[in-house]
């Protein structure tokens, strides 16, 4: 009987494989996260016997020394925070110490993957001022931390603080040598015996001054123990100490000691001069070699020696660096990723993800930044900027590219520069710049800046591209399908930013400098301004709680949602938006168990709409997911309760096909696979369940894809017993693979039924099957 059942299930499973291919779903399950951080440069480096650890701007990459295979460590993989300032591996303890910029601390065990979070500095309200962890040294099971307020002795086994010494000054570096703990500060060098009864009392520490042969009053920038001696850098001089102090370099050089590293056979010395520097290697016999310029590195940040004369560099360049001084081998390598963590606007279209970078400061002054934008296609990131497209550089079209609009039907996109105008681009072709000098776009002359500034881009239903020509005399522009650009006045406002087009073809503009929202109707005759209409929405004629508007979006019902510095409102007036009676509405909602106007205390920076018409609000305090009407909470993501990198959310975009939510934060880009996808008016011709078959080792969600929007769904076993009943989120329903009693469903074939309001003729048809194998 078991063989017969297995045979039948196998036949069913093979039959299910004949279904149409699934969309290109991301490589994560529903409810899982993935990171999209920059993995192109190291800021700090340490090593174990077989791994090297680079701290990037925001996270850690663990690289196998033999084959360079990476493992990326972020909050998604279990780290406690983002934004790393320091790391160091202890071979004795087998642990990686990770120090964050906010003074949080993690201990990572590479053998088990366990992360122990030690937030005792980060959360200590009694420690004021500088809490930074600048450096550390290991001594068996203990780590001594050099911090902005003093020295902390940490017990690595017990994961607790042994003592804290408040020094009254920042401690830059520490070292254990000859039975003493040494502390390097801005006011010189101090030490205390390791077996001292009260090391937490800084009055017991000995100041090492000129009477003992030490430099007096100099800032001690780095220390390391090598060849049985203590080496330390004091401003522009390098010293060694082995009972007596010897000055190794004089102060005539304009290079300062940046770091000292003794993780290998010799001593690595990093020197700096403004944005340049050198790396010197010192052997036990005193011989010294310049190992920095060989790899054409930039500014040295840190380096470690791997074995004899093999080096890994953390360097202010766009690559990870490895140098073998024995044979001259120099390897520069990187891992495909965005160039940096900045994210202003995210757009998902054409099976691609477009991510732009910042363009101005808090006062809307242009940054003149050359970062460009990033495009993810078929799993690979590419950067669009002046380096990839040098034709952009002469007109400054490569600067401040902060808006993007992929063409709805053609394989090209438009990018808006807050300095150099509009860019039309297609991969493999020369990009075109539209500026005040070769088109009807106008100079941002009202603010006195001689530039062509683009504030927003959006296509209408006819394929015309609407443009916010920021601070121009005629700030509304349109690139028509015939390739010509026409512009229109928007008096009395001209500081137009984001633009969205609603179902009626009306254009909604965010007005900068705290001036509300402008609604514009271009009329039946696009070329004639005679039938145009305008309405400026402010606190005076609407329910806007403030004129400081950050964003707007059109939802699946055609309503317009507006995010402000004091919450959000919506307009459901449709074609009547120009009537005085259309004032918008502020929803009463329950958020964090308190009722009131929806997000009235939140700075709503971005709004996205998923396939179920739910609203994803990005704020300074994380993400709020609300029901289609906004009245009921359906999710909340913060840096505390989720892998969200940072509570300051800069933008959100949702892939309607897959349900993947793309999230930009001030600490980088990431994505989350949600349950909702787009749904049609009726079920698709070939809905399907996935994964299918459900194998014994799988215990995640089972999704039914290709449904009508908000369809009712029932799942029964082959005998007709109901095991699940629910409603699709947009075009996808999710079943946890369990029956009504919470038990995993038994092996067998399960039938999926779905109805929609527009499919009355056969409401109970079987639309798909799923096989469960236990």
Short mmCIF file of N, CA, C and O in Angstrom, two decimals, residues 352-431:
data_model
loop_
_atom_site.label_atom_id
_atom_site.label_comp_id
_atom_site.label_asym_id
_atom_site.label_seq_id
_atom_site.Cartn_x
_atom_site.Cartn_y
_atom_site.Cartn_z
N UNK A 352 14.04 44.48 -13.81
CA UNK A 352 15.25 45.10 -13.29
C UNK A 352 14.90 45.91 -12.05
O UNK A 352 13.74 46.26 -11.82
N UNK A 353 15.92 46.20 -11.27
CA UNK A 353 15.77 47.09 -10.12
C UNK A 353 16.72 48.26 -10.33
O UNK A 353 17.92 48.07 -10.52
N UNK A 354 16.17 49.47 -10.29
CA UNK A 354 16.95 50.69 -10.47
C UNK A 354 17.04 51.39 -9.11
O UNK A 354 16.02 51.57 -8.43
N UNK A 355 18.24 51.80 -8.73
CA UNK A 355 18.46 52.46 -7.45
C UNK A 355 19.28 53.72 -7.69
O UNK A 355 20.37 53.66 -8.26
N UNK A 356 18.76 54.86 -7.23
CA UNK A 356 19.47 56.12 -7.41
C UNK A 356 20.13 56.56 -6.11
O UNK A 356 19.88 56.01 -5.05
N UNK A 357 20.96 57.60 -6.21
CA UNK A 357 21.73 58.09 -5.07
C UNK A 357 21.36 59.55 -4.78
O UNK A 357 20.73 60.21 -5.60
N UNK A 358 21.76 60.09 -3.61
CA UNK A 358 21.33 61.44 -3.21
C UNK A 358 21.81 62.54 -4.14
O UNK A 358 22.83 62.41 -4.81
N UNK A 359 21.03 63.65 -4.10
CA UNK A 359 21.32 64.76 -5.01
C UNK A 359 21.45 66.10 -4.31
O UNK A 359 21.99 67.04 -4.89
N UNK A 360 20.93 66.24 -3.10
CA UNK A 360 20.96 67.55 -2.45
C UNK A 360 20.98 67.38 -0.93
O UNK A 360 20.73 66.30 -0.40
N UNK A 361 21.25 68.49 -0.25
CA UNK A 361 21.27 68.48 1.21
C UNK A 361 19.91 68.86 1.75
O UNK A 361 18.93 68.98 0.99
N UNK A 362 19.81 69.07 3.05
CA UNK A 362 18.51 69.34 3.67
C UNK A 362 17.90 70.65 3.19
O UNK A 362 16.69 70.86 3.31
N UNK A 363 18.71 71.53 2.65
CA UNK A 363 18.21 72.82 2.15
C UNK A 363 18.03 72.83 0.64
O UNK A 363 17.89 73.89 0.03
N UNK A 364 18.02 71.64 0.02
CA UNK A 364 17.85 71.48 -1.43
C UNK A 364 18.99 72.12 -2.21
O UNK A 364 18.80 72.56 -3.35
N UNK A 365 20.18 72.17 -1.63
CA UNK A 365 21.37 72.58 -2.36
C UNK A 365 21.98 71.35 -3.02
O UNK A 365 22.18 70.32 -2.38
N UNK A 366 22.27 71.44 -4.31
CA UNK A 366 22.80 70.30 -5.06
C UNK A 366 24.14 69.85 -4.47
O UNK A 366 24.96 70.66 -4.04
N UNK A 367 24.35 68.51 -4.47
CA UNK A 367 25.59 67.95 -3.94
C UNK A 367 26.71 67.89 -4.98
O UNK A 367 27.88 67.80 -4.63
N UNK A 368 26.36 67.90 -6.27
CA UNK A 368 27.32 67.74 -7.35
C UNK A 368 28.04 66.39 -7.23
O UNK A 368 29.23 66.26 -7.48
N UNK A 369 27.30 65.35 -6.82
CA UNK A 369 27.88 64.04 -6.54
C UNK A 369 27.92 63.17 -7.79
O UNK A 369 26.95 63.12 -8.55
N UNK A 370 29.03 62.45 -8.03
CA UNK A 370 29.19 61.65 -9.25
C UNK A 370 28.83 60.18 -9.07
O UNK A 370 29.26 59.35 -9.85
N UNK A 371 28.04 59.83 -8.03
CA UNK A 371 27.83 58.42 -7.69
C UNK A 371 27.03 57.68 -8.75
O UNK A 371 27.18 56.48 -8.92
N UNK A 372 26.14 58.34 -9.45
CA UNK A 372 25.34 57.67 -10.47
C UNK A 372 24.22 56.86 -9.89
O UNK A 372 23.73 57.11 -8.78
N UNK A 373 23.78 55.83 -10.64
CA UNK A 373 22.74 54.93 -10.16
C UNK A 373 23.15 53.50 -10.44
O UNK A 373 24.09 53.23 -11.18
N UNK A 374 22.42 52.54 -9.81
CA UNK A 374 22.76 51.12 -9.89
C UNK A 374 21.58 50.36 -10.46
O UNK A 374 20.43 50.66 -10.17
N UNK A 375 21.88 49.35 -11.24
CA UNK A 375 20.84 48.57 -11.91
C UNK A 375 21.12 47.09 -11.68
O UNK A 375 22.22 46.61 -11.97
N UNK A 376 20.13 46.39 -11.14
CA UNK A 376 20.23 44.95 -10.94
C UNK A 376 19.47 44.25 -12.05
O UNK A 376 18.28 44.46 -12.23
N UNK A 377 20.17 43.40 -12.79
CA UNK A 377 19.57 42.66 -13.89
C UNK A 377 20.16 41.25 -13.93
O UNK A 377 21.38 41.10 -13.96
N UNK A 378 19.29 40.26 -13.89
CA UNK A 378 19.70 38.85 -13.91
C UNK A 378 20.75 38.56 -12.84
O UNK A 378 21.75 37.87 -13.08
N UNK A 379 20.53 39.12 -11.66
CA UNK A 379 21.39 38.83 -10.53
C UNK A 379 22.69 39.59 -10.48
O UNK A 379 23.49 39.39 -9.56
N UNK A 380 22.94 40.48 -11.44
CA UNK A 380 24.19 41.23 -11.48
C UNK A 380 23.92 42.72 -11.39
O UNK A 380 23.00 43.24 -12.04
N UNK A 381 24.75 43.40 -10.60
CA UNK A 381 24.66 44.85 -10.48
C UNK A 381 25.59 45.52 -11.49
O UNK A 381 26.72 45.07 -11.69
N UNK A 382 25.12 46.56 -12.10
CA UNK A 382 26.00 47.41 -12.89
C UNK A 382 25.75 48.87 -12.50
O UNK A 382 24.65 49.23 -12.08
N UNK A 383 26.78 49.64 -12.65
CA UNK A 383 26.72 51.05 -12.26
C UNK A 383 26.63 51.93 -13.50
O UNK A 383 27.42 51.78 -14.43
N UNK A 384 25.67 52.85 -13.49
CA UNK A 384 25.52 53.82 -14.56
C UNK A 384 26.00 55.17 -14.03
O UNK A 384 25.38 55.77 -13.16
N UNK A 385 27.14 55.64 -14.56
CA UNK A 385 27.74 56.89 -14.07
C UNK A 385 28.73 57.39 -15.12
O UNK A 385 28.80 56.87 -16.25
N UNK A 386 29.51 58.41 -14.75
CA UNK A 386 30.43 59.00 -15.72
C UNK A 386 31.49 58.04 -16.19
O UNK A 386 31.98 58.15 -17.32
N UNK A 387 31.87 57.06 -15.35
CA UNK A 387 32.87 56.08 -15.76
C UNK A 387 32.36 55.13 -16.81
O UNK A 387 33.09 54.74 -17.73
N UNK A 388 31.10 54.71 -16.70
CA UNK A 388 30.52 53.78 -17.68
C UNK A 388 30.06 54.51 -18.94
O UNK A 388 30.03 53.93 -20.02
N UNK A 389 29.69 55.77 -18.79
CA UNK A 389 29.17 56.57 -19.90
C UNK A 389 29.83 57.95 -19.89
O UNK A 389 29.24 58.94 -19.41
N UNK A 390 31.06 58.05 -20.39
CA UNK A 390 31.79 59.32 -20.33
C UNK A 390 31.13 60.45 -21.10
O UNK A 390 31.46 61.63 -20.86
N UNK A 391 30.19 60.12 -21.99
CA UNK A 391 29.50 61.19 -22.72
C UNK A 391 28.63 62.05 -21.81
O UNK A 391 28.19 63.15 -22.20
N UNK A 392 28.37 61.58 -20.58
CA UNK A 392 27.57 62.36 -19.63
C UNK A 392 28.38 63.47 -18.98
O UNK A 392 27.81 64.45 -18.50
N UNK A 393 29.69 63.32 -18.94
CA UNK A 393 30.53 64.19 -18.12
C UNK A 393 30.58 65.64 -18.62
O UNK A 393 30.46 66.57 -17.81
N UNK A 394 30.73 65.92 -19.92
CA UNK A 394 30.88 67.32 -20.35
C UNK A 394 29.73 68.23 -19.92
O UNK A 394 29.94 69.40 -19.62
N UNK A 395 28.51 67.71 -19.91
CA UNK A 395 27.35 68.52 -19.52
C UNK A 395 26.94 68.33 -18.06
O UNK A 395 25.87 68.79 -17.65
N UNK A 396 27.78 67.63 -17.28
CA UNK A 396 27.49 67.35 -15.88
C UNK A 396 26.21 66.53 -15.69
O UNK A 396 25.59 66.57 -14.62
N UNK A 397 25.84 65.78 -16.73
CA UNK A 397 24.67 64.91 -16.60
C UNK A 397 24.93 63.73 -15.68
O UNK A 397 24.00 63.02 -15.31
N UNK A 398 26.19 63.50 -15.35
CA UNK A 398 26.54 62.39 -14.46
C UNK A 398 26.43 62.77 -12.99
O UNK A 398 26.60 61.92 -12.11
N UNK A 399 26.10 64.01 -12.70
CA UNK A 399 26.05 64.50 -11.33
C UNK A 399 24.63 64.42 -10.77
O UNK A 399 23.66 64.74 -11.45
N UNK A 400 24.53 64.01 -9.51
CA UNK A 400 23.26 64.06 -8.77
C UNK A 400 22.13 63.33 -9.48
O UNK A 400 21.01 63.85 -9.61
N UNK A 401 22.40 62.10 -9.93
CA UNK A 401 21.36 61.30 -10.60
C UNK A 401 20.47 60.66 -9.52
O UNK A 401 20.78 59.60 -8.99
N UNK A 402 19.36 61.31 -9.25
CA UNK A 402 18.55 60.90 -8.09
C UNK A 402 17.13 60.47 -8.47
O UNK A 402 16.38 60.02 -7.60
N UNK A 403 16.74 60.59 -9.70
CA UNK A 403 15.43 60.14 -10.15
C UNK A 403 15.60 59.18 -11.34
O UNK A 403 16.53 59.33 -12.14
N UNK A 404 14.69 58.21 -11.47
CA UNK A 404 14.76 57.27 -12.57
C UNK A 404 13.36 56.85 -12.98
O UNK A 404 12.47 56.69 -12.13
N UNK A 405 13.16 56.70 -14.29
CA UNK A 405 11.87 56.27 -14.83
C UNK A 405 12.13 55.33 -16.00
O UNK A 405 12.42 55.79 -17.11
N UNK A 406 12.04 54.02 -15.80
CA UNK A 406 12.16 53.08 -16.92
C UNK A 406 11.02 53.27 -17.90
O UNK A 406 9.87 53.53 -17.50
N UNK A 407 11.31 53.13 -19.18
CA UNK A 407 10.27 53.28 -20.20
C UNK A 407 9.28 52.12 -20.07
O UNK A 407 9.69 50.97 -19.87
N UNK A 408 7.97 52.37 -20.17
CA UNK A 408 6.99 51.30 -19.95
C UNK A 408 6.98 50.20 -21.00
O UNK A 408 6.55 49.08 -20.71
N UNK A 409 7.45 50.49 -22.22
CA UNK A 409 7.38 49.48 -23.28
C UNK A 409 8.71 49.23 -23.98
O UNK A 409 8.85 48.23 -24.69
N UNK A 410 9.68 50.11 -23.83
CA UNK A 410 10.96 49.97 -24.51
C UNK A 410 12.07 49.70 -23.49
O UNK A 410 11.96 50.06 -22.32
N UNK A 411 13.15 49.06 -23.95
CA UNK A 411 14.26 48.71 -23.07
C UNK A 411 15.21 49.90 -22.93
O UNK A 411 16.36 49.87 -23.40
N UNK A 412 14.73 50.95 -22.29
CA UNK A 412 15.55 52.11 -21.99
C UNK A 412 14.98 52.79 -20.75
O UNK A 412 13.87 52.47 -20.31
N UNK A 413 15.75 53.69 -20.19
CA UNK A 413 15.28 54.39 -19.01
C UNK A 413 15.72 55.84 -19.06
O UNK A 413 16.60 56.23 -19.84
N UNK A 414 15.06 56.64 -18.22
CA UNK A 414 15.39 58.05 -18.09
C UNK A 414 15.82 58.32 -16.66
O UNK A 414 15.23 57.81 -15.72
N UNK A 415 16.88 59.10 -16.53
CA UNK A 415 17.38 59.46 -15.20
C UNK A 415 17.36 60.97 -15.06
O UNK A 415 17.68 61.70 -16.02
N UNK A 416 16.98 61.43 -13.89
CA UNK A 416 16.93 62.86 -13.64
C UNK A 416 18.08 63.31 -12.78
O UNK A 416 18.30 62.78 -11.68
N UNK A 417 18.83 64.28 -13.27
CA UNK A 417 19.94 64.86 -12.52
C UNK A 417 19.47 66.16 -11.88
O UNK A 417 18.77 66.96 -12.51
N UNK A 418 19.85 66.38 -10.64
CA UNK A 418 19.50 67.63 -9.98
C UNK A 418 20.48 68.74 -10.36
O UNK A 418 20.40 69.84 -9.82
N UNK A 419 21.35 68.42 -11.29
CA UNK A 419 22.33 69.42 -11.76
C UNK A 419 22.36 69.50 -13.28
O UNK A 419 22.36 70.59 -13.84
N UNK A 420 22.38 68.33 -13.95
CA UNK A 420 22.68 68.33 -15.38
C UNK A 420 21.56 67.91 -16.29
O UNK A 420 21.81 67.49 -17.43
N UNK A 421 20.30 67.97 -15.85
CA UNK A 421 19.19 67.73 -16.75
C UNK A 421 18.69 66.30 -16.80
O UNK A 421 18.84 65.52 -15.85
N UNK A 422 18.11 65.94 -17.94
CA UNK A 422 17.48 64.63 -18.15
C UNK A 422 18.39 63.76 -19.00
O UNK A 422 18.91 64.20 -20.03
N UNK A 423 18.54 62.50 -18.59
CA UNK A 423 19.38 61.54 -19.32
C UNK A 423 18.49 60.44 -19.89
O UNK A 423 17.66 59.86 -19.18
N UNK A 424 18.66 60.15 -21.17
CA UNK A 424 18.00 59.01 -21.82
C UNK A 424 19.07 57.97 -22.09
O UNK A 424 20.09 58.26 -22.72
N UNK A 425 18.85 56.73 -21.62
CA UNK A 425 19.92 55.73 -21.69
C UNK A 425 19.38 54.38 -22.06
O UNK A 425 18.26 54.00 -21.71
N UNK A 426 20.21 53.63 -22.77
CA UNK A 426 19.93 52.25 -23.15
C UNK A 426 21.25 51.51 -23.13
O UNK A 426 22.27 52.01 -23.63
N UNK A 427 21.27 50.32 -22.50
CA UNK A 427 22.53 49.60 -22.36
C UNK A 427 23.15 49.31 -23.72
O UNK A 427 22.48 48.86 -24.64
N UNK A 428 24.44 49.60 -23.82
CA UNK A 428 25.16 49.37 -25.07
C UNK A 428 25.09 50.52 -26.04
O UNK A 428 25.71 50.46 -27.10
N UNK A 429 24.34 51.58 -25.68
CA UNK A 429 24.21 52.72 -26.57
C UNK A 429 24.70 53.98 -25.86
O UNK A 429 24.79 54.03 -24.64
N UNK A 430 24.99 55.00 -26.65
CA UNK A 430 25.41 56.27 -26.09
C UNK A 430 24.21 56.97 -25.46
O UNK A 430 23.15 57.08 -26.07
N UNK A 431 24.38 57.42 -24.23
CA UNK A 431 23.30 58.12 -23.54
C UNK A 431 23.17 59.54 -24.07
O UNK A 431 24.13 60.15 -24.56
#
